[in-house]
Short mmCIF file of C-alpha atoms and ligand atoms in Angstrom, two decimals:
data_model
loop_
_atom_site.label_atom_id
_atom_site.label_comp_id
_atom_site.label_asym_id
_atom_site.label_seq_id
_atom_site.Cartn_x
_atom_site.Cartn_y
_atom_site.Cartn_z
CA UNK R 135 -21.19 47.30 2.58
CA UNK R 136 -18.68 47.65 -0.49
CA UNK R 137 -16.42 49.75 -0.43
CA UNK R 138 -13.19 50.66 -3.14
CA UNK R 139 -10.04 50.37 -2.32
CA UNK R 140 -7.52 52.47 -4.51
CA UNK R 141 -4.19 50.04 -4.04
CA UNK R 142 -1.42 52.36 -4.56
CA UNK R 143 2.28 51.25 -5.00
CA UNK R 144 5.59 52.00 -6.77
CA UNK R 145 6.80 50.74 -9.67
CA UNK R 146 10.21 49.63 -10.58
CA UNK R 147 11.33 52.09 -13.00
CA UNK R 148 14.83 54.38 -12.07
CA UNK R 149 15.94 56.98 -11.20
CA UNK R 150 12.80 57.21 -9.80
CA UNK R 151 9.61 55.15 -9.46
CA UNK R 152 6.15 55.63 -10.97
CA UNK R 153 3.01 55.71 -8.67
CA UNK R 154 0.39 52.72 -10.32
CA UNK R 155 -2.95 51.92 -8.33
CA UNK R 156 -5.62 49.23 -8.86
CA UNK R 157 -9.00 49.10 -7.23
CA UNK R 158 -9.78 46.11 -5.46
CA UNK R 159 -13.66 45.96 -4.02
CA UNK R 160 -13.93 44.94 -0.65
CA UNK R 161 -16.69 43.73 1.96
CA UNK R 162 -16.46 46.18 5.11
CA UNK R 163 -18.05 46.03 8.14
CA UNK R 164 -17.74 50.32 9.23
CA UNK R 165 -20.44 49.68 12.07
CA UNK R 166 -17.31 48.61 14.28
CA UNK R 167 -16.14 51.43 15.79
CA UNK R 168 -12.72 52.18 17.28
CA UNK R 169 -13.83 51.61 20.66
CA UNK R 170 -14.40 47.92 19.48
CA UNK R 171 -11.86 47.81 17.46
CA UNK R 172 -8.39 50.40 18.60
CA UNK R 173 -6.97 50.46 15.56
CA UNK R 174 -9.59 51.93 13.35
CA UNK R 175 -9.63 55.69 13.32
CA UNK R 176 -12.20 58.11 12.65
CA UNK R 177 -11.66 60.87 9.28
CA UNK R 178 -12.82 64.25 9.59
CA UNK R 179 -16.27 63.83 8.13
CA UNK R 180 -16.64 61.27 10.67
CA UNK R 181 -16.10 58.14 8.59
CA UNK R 182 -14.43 55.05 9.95
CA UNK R 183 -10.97 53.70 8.47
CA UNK R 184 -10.14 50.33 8.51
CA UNK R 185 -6.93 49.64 9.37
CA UNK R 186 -4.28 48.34 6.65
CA UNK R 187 -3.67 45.10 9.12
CA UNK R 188 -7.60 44.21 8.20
CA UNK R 189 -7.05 44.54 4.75
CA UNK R 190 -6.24 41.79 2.44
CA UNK R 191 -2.56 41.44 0.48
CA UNK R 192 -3.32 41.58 -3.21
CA UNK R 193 -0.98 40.78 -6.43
CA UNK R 194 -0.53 42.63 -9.73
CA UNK R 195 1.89 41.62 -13.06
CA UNK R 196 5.51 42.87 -12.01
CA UNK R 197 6.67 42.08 -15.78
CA UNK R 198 4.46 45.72 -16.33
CA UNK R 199 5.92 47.56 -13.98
CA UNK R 200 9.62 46.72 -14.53
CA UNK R 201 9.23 44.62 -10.98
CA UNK R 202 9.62 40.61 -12.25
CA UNK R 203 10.26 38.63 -15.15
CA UNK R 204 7.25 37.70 -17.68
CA UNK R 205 7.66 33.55 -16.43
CA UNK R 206 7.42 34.59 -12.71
CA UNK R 207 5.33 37.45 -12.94
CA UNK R 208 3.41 37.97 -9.61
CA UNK R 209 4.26 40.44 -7.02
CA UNK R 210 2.58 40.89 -3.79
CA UNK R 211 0.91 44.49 -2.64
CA UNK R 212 1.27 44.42 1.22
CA UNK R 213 -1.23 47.83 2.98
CA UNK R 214 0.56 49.83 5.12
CA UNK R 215 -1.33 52.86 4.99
CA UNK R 216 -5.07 53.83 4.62
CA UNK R 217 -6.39 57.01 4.25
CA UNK R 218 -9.75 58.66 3.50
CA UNK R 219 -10.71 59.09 -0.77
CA UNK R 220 -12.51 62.17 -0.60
CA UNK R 221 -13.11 61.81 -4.69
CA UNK R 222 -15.09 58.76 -4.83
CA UNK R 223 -18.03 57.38 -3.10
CA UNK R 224 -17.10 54.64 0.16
CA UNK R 225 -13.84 54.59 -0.99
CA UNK R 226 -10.14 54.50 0.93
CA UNK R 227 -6.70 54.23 -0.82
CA UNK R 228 -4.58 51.94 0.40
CA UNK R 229 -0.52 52.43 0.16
CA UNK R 230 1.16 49.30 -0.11
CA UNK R 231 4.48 48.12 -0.22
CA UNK R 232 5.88 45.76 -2.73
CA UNK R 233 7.09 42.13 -1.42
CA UNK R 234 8.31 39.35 -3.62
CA UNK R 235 6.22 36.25 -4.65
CA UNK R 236 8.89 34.30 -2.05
CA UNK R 237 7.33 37.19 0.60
CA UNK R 238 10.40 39.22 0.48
CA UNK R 239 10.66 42.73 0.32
CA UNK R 240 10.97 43.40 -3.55
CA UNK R 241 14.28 45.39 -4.52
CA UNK R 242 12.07 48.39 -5.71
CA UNK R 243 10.88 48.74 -1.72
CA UNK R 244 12.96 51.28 -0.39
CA UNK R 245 10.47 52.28 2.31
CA UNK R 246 10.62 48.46 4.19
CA UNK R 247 14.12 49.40 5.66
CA UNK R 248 12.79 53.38 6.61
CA UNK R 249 12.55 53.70 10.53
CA UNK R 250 10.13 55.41 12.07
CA UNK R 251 10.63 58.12 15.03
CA UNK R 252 8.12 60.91 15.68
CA UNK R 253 10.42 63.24 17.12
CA UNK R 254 11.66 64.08 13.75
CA UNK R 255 9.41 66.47 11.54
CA UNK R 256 9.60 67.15 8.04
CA UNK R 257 8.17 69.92 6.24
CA UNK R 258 8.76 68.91 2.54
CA UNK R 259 8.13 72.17 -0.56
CA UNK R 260 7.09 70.10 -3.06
CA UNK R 261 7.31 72.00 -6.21
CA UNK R 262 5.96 71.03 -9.45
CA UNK R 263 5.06 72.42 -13.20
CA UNK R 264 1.44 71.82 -14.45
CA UNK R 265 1.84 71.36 -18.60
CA UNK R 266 0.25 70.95 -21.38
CA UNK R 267 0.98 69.44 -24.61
CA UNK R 268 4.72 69.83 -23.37
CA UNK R 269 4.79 73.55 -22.22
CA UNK R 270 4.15 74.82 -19.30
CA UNK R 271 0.54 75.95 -18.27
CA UNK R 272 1.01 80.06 -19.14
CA UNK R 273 3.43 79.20 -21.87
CA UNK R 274 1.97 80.68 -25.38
CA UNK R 275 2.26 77.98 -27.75
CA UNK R 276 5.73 79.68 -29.55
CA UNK R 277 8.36 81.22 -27.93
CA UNK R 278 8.56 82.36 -24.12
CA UNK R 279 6.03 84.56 -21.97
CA UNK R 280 7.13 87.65 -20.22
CA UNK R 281 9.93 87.13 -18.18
CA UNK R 282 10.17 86.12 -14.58
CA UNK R 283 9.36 88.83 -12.15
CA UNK R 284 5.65 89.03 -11.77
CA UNK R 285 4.56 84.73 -11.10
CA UNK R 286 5.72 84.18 -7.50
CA UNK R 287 2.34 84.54 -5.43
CA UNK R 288 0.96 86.34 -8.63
CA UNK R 289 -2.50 86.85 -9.26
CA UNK R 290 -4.44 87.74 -12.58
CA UNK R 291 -4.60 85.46 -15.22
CA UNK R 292 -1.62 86.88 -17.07
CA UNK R 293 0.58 85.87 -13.88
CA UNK R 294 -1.03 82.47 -13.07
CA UNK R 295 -2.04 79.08 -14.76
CA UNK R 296 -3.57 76.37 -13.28
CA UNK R 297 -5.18 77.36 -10.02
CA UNK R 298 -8.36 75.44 -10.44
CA UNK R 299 -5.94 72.72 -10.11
CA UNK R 300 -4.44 73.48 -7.14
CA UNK R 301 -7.34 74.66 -5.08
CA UNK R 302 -8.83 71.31 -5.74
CA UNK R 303 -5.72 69.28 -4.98
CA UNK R 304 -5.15 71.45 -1.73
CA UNK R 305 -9.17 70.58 -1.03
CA UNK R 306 -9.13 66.48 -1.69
CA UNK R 307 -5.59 66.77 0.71
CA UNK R 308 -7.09 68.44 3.48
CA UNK R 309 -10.40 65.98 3.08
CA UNK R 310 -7.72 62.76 2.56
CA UNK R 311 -5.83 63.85 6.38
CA UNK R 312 -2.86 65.14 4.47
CA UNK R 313 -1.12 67.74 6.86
CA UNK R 314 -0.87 70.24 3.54
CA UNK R 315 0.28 73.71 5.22
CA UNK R 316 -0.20 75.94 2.58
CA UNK R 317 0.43 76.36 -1.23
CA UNK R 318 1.84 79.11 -3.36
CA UNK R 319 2.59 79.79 -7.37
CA UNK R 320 6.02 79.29 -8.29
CA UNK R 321 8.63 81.83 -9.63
CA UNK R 322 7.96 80.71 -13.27
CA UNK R 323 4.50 81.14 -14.42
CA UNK R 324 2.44 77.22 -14.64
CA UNK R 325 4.84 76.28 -11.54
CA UNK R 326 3.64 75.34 -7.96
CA UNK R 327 4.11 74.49 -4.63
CA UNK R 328 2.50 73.11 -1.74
CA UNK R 329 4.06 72.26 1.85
CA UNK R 330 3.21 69.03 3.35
CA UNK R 331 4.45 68.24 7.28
CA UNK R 332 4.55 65.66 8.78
CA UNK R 333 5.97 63.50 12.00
CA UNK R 334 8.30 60.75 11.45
CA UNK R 335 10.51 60.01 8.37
CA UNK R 336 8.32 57.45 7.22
CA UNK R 337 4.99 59.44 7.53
CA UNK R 338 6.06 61.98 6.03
CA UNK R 339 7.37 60.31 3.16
CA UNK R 340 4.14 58.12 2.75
CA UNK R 341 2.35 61.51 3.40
CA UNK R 342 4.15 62.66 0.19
CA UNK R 343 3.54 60.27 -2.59
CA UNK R 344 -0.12 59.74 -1.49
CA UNK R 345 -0.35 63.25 -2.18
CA UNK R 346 1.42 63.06 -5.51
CA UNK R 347 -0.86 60.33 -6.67
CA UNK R 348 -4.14 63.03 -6.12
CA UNK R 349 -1.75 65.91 -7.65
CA UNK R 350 -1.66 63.64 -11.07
CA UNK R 351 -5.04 61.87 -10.43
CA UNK R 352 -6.95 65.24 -10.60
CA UNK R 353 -4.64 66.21 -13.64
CA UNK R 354 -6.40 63.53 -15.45
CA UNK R 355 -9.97 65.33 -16.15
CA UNK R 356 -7.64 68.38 -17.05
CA UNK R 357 -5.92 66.60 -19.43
CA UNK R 358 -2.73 68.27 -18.20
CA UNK R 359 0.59 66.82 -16.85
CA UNK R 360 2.37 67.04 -13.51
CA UNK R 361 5.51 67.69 -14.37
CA UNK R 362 8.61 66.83 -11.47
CA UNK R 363 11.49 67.56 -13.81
CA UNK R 364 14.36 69.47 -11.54
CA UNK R 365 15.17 71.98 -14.77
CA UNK R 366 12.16 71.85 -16.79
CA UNK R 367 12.96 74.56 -19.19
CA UNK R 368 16.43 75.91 -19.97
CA UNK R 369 17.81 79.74 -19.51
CA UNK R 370 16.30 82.48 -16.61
CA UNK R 371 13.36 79.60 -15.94
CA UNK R 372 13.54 78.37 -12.04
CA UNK R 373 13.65 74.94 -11.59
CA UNK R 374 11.99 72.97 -9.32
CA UNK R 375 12.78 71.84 -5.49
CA UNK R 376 12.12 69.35 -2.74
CA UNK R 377 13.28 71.31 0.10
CA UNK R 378 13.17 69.74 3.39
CA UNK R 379 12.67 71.34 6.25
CA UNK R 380 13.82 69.52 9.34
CA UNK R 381 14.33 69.44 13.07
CA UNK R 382 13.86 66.83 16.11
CA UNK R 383 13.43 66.89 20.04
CA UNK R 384 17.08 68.18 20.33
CA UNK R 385 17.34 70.93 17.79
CA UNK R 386 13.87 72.27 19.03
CA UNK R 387 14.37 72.07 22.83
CA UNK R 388 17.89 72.00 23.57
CA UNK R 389 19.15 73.74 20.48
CA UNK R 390 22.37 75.97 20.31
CA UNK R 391 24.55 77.13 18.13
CA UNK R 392 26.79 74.87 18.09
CA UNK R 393 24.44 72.27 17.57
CA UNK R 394 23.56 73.78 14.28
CA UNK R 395 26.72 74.27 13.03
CA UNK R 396 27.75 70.46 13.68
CA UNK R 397 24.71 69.47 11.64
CA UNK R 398 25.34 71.75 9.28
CA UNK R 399 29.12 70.42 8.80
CA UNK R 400 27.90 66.77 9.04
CA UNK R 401 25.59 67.32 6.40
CA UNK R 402 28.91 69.21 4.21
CA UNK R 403 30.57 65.82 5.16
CA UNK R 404 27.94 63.79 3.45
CA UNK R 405 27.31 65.86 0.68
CA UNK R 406 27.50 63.65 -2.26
CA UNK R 407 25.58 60.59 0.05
CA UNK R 408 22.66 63.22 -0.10
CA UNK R 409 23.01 64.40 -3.34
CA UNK R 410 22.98 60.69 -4.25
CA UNK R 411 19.29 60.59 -3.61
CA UNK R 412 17.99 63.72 -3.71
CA UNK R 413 16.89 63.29 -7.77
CA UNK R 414 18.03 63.04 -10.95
CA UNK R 415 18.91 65.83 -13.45
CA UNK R 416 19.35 67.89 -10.10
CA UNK R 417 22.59 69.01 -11.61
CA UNK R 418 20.82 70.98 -14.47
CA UNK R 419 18.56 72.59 -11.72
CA UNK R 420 21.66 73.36 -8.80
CA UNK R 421 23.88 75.75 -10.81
CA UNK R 422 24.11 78.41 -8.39
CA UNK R 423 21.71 80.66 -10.26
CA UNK R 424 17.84 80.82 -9.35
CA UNK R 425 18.32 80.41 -5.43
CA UNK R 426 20.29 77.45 -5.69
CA UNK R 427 24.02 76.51 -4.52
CA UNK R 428 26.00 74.61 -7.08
CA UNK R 429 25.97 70.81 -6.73
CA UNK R 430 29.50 70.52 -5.93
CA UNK R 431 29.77 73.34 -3.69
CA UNK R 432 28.18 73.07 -0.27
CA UNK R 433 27.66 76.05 2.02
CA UNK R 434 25.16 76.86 5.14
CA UNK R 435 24.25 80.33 5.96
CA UNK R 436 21.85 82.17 7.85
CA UNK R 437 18.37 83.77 5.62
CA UNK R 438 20.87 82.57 2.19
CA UNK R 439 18.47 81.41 -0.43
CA UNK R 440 21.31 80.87 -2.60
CA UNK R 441 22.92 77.92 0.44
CA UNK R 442 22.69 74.25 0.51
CA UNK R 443 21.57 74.87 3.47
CA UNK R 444 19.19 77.54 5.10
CA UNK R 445 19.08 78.34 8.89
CA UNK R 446 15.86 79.91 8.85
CA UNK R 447 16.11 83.38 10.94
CA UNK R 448 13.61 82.06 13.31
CA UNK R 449 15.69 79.16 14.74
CA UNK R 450 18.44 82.31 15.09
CA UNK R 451 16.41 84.84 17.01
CA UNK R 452 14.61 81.75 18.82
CA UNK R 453 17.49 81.46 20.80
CA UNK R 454 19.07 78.90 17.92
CA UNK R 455 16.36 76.57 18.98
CA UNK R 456 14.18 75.65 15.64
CA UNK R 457 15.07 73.94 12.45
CA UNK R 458 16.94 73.89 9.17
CA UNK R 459 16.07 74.08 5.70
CA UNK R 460 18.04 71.95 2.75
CA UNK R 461 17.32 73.62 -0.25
CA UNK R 462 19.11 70.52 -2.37
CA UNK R 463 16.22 68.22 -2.98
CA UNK R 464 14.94 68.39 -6.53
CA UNK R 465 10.92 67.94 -7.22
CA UNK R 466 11.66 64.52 -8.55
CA UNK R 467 13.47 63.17 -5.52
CA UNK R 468 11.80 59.83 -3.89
CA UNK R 469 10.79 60.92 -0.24
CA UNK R 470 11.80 57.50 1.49
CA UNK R 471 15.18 58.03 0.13
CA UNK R 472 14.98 61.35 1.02
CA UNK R 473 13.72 61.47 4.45
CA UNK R 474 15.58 57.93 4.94
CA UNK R 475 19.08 60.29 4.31
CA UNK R 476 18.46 63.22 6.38
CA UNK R 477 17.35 60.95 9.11
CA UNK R 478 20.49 58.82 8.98
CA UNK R 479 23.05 61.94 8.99
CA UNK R 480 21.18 64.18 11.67
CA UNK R 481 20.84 60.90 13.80
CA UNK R 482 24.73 60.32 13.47
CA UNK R 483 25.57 63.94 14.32
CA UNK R 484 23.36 63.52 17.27
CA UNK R 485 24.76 60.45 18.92
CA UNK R 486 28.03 61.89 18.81
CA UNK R 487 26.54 65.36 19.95
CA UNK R 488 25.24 63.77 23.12
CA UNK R 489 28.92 61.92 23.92
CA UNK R 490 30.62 65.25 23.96
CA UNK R 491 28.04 66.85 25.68
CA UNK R 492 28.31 63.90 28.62
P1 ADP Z 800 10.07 78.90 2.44
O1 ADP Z 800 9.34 78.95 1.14
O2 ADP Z 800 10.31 80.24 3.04
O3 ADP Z 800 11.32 78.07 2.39
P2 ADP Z 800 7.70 77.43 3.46
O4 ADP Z 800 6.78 78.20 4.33
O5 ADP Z 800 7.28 77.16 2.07
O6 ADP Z 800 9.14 78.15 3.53
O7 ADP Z 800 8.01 76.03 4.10
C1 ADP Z 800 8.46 75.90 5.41
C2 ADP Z 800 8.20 74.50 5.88
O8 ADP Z 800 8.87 74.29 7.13
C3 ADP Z 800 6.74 74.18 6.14
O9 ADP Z 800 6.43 72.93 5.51
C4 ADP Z 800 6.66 74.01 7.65
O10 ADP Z 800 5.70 73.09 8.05
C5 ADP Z 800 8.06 73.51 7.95
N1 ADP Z 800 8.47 73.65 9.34
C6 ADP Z 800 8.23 74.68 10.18
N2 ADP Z 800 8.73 74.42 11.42
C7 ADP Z 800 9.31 73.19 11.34
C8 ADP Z 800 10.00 72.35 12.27
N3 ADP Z 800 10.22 72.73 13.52
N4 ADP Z 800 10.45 71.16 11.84
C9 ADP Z 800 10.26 70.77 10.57
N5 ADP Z 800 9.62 71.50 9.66
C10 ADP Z 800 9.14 72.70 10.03
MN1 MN Z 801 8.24 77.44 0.19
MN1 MN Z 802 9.44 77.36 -3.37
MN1 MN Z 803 11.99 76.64 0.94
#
């Protein structure tokens, strides 16, 4: 049969990338089951995904995506990921990974050099602002609605814009195999949030643009705009987070609190490393109003909304065994960076955990 395949990549724009797709029609075979062949898997309405090692590379014009020069133009789309399209008929979208036409990783590809380890779980906030002809869903076309107060998990239509929206994204997630774990309206009325986890930097961070790409595909037949700017709109307006919620084998198992605090202090350590990647225009959004720390300032605390980072009061009364919550991430933050970061400095405070502990 034919199926479409929704070829999804990154572009080479900065600070951060743009999601572009392409569909490429494809001859499949789904009669071969996973018993035949171990790779495929099976979706939840019992459809059978090819694996991306079945599926063919594919090129696209890099001199339209900021990627390669107009005289050497071609740029190669390597699958790495396949996952159910619950929005179109015998279709799959495919996330790829940019390579060179020489077959090496392209400079945009930050998620070739990502490692992989299950025994690190992310729960990533992503928040986000639906608008419309520039203003926020909510906002009356002059001036400012009613102040903030009443949005946060508001209901009524004077306290919420956009549902429809989200109820469907939350819907083609759930249908895709995207670990979505629940969604909420944002402080500031038109703003959003869903939380995706997932196991393994990489996953999770894969999880997390392919659900970005449904996010502004829906948008499309609204004819609104996903909006991931950190400080969308100036004065008492929240901005918009990333937060990452994190823990691994030891900070779930073993825990302690000493273990927490030395993450916590390696992660002060590295401050400006993180900050590095966790957006741009994330200085407009961490002032140290709105439940934010400052950008230069880093501080940990227990319950504090207004920390860098959180210790959520169930790792405390779990006998410090749980996770930890940095609020720092802004909504525009790339997740491979992101992920790849926290990864690197909770891995490091590990190793040298486990010396002292020997
Ligand atoms: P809040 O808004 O209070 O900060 P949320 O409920 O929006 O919290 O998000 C909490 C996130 O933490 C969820 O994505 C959840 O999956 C994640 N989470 C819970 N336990 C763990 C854990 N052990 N490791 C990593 N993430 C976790
Ligand atoms: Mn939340
Ligand atoms: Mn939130
Ligand atoms: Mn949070």
């Amino acid at each position: 049969m034919k199926v479409k395949l929704e070829y999804i990549w990154l572009d080479g724009y900065t600070p951060e990338p743009n999601l572009r797709s392409k569909t490429k029609i494809w001859e499949y075979d789904p009669l071969i089951h996973p018993s035949m062949h171990p790779k495929r898997t099976i979706a939840a309405n019992g459809r059978i995904i090819p694996t991306h090692e079945e599926l063919p590379t594919w090129s696209f014009d890099g001199s339209s995506t900021k990627q390669a020069e107009g005289n050497d133009s071609d740029c190669i789309l390597k699958p790495v990921r396949v996952i159910m399209d619950p929005q179109r008929l015998d279709a799959f979208l495919v996330l790829c990974e940019v390579y060179s036409a020489s077959g090496v990783p392209h400079s945009s590809n930050k998620r070739h050099d990502l490692i992989d380890d299950e025994q690190y779980w992310f729960g990533l906030e992503q928040e986000y602002i639906l608008t419309a002809n520039g203003k926020p869903l909510g906002f009356p076309s002059e001036g400012y609605p009613a102040p903030q107060g009443e949005y946060y998990c508001g209901i009524g239509s004077t306290n919420v814009a956009g549902r429809d929206i989200v109820e469907e994204h939350l819907q083609v997630c759930l249908e895709a195999g995207l670990n979505i774990t629940g969604v909420n309206a944002e402080v500031m009325i038109g703003q959003w949030e869903y939380q995706l986890f997932a196991e393994g930097p990489k996953k999770a961070a894969d999880d997390l643009w392919l659900s970005r790409y449904l996010l502004s595909r829906i948008t499309e037949r609204y004819e609104v705009k996903v909006d991931l700017t950190p400080k969308l709109v100036d004065g008492d307006w929240n901005g918009s987070g990333l937060h990452i919620n994190f823990s691994s084998d030891l900070m779930r198992e073993v825990g302690g609190k000493e273990l927490f605090s030395s993450i916590c202090e390696e992660f002060g350590e590295y401050h400006d490393a993180h900050i590095a990647v966790y957006g741009s225009g994330n200085d407009k959004r961490l002032t140290g109003e709105h439940e934010t720390q400052r950008i230069d300032k880093f501080t940990y605390g227990i319950s504090d909304r207004g920390a860098s980072i959180r210790v959520p009061v169930s790792t405390l009364t779990n006998d410090w065994k749980g996770y930890l919550e940095d609020r720092r991430p802004a909504s525009n933050a790339d997740p491979y960076l992101l992920t790849g970061r926290v990864f690197e400095t909770l891995t490091h405070v590990e190793r040298s955990f486990r010396t002292i502990e020997v």
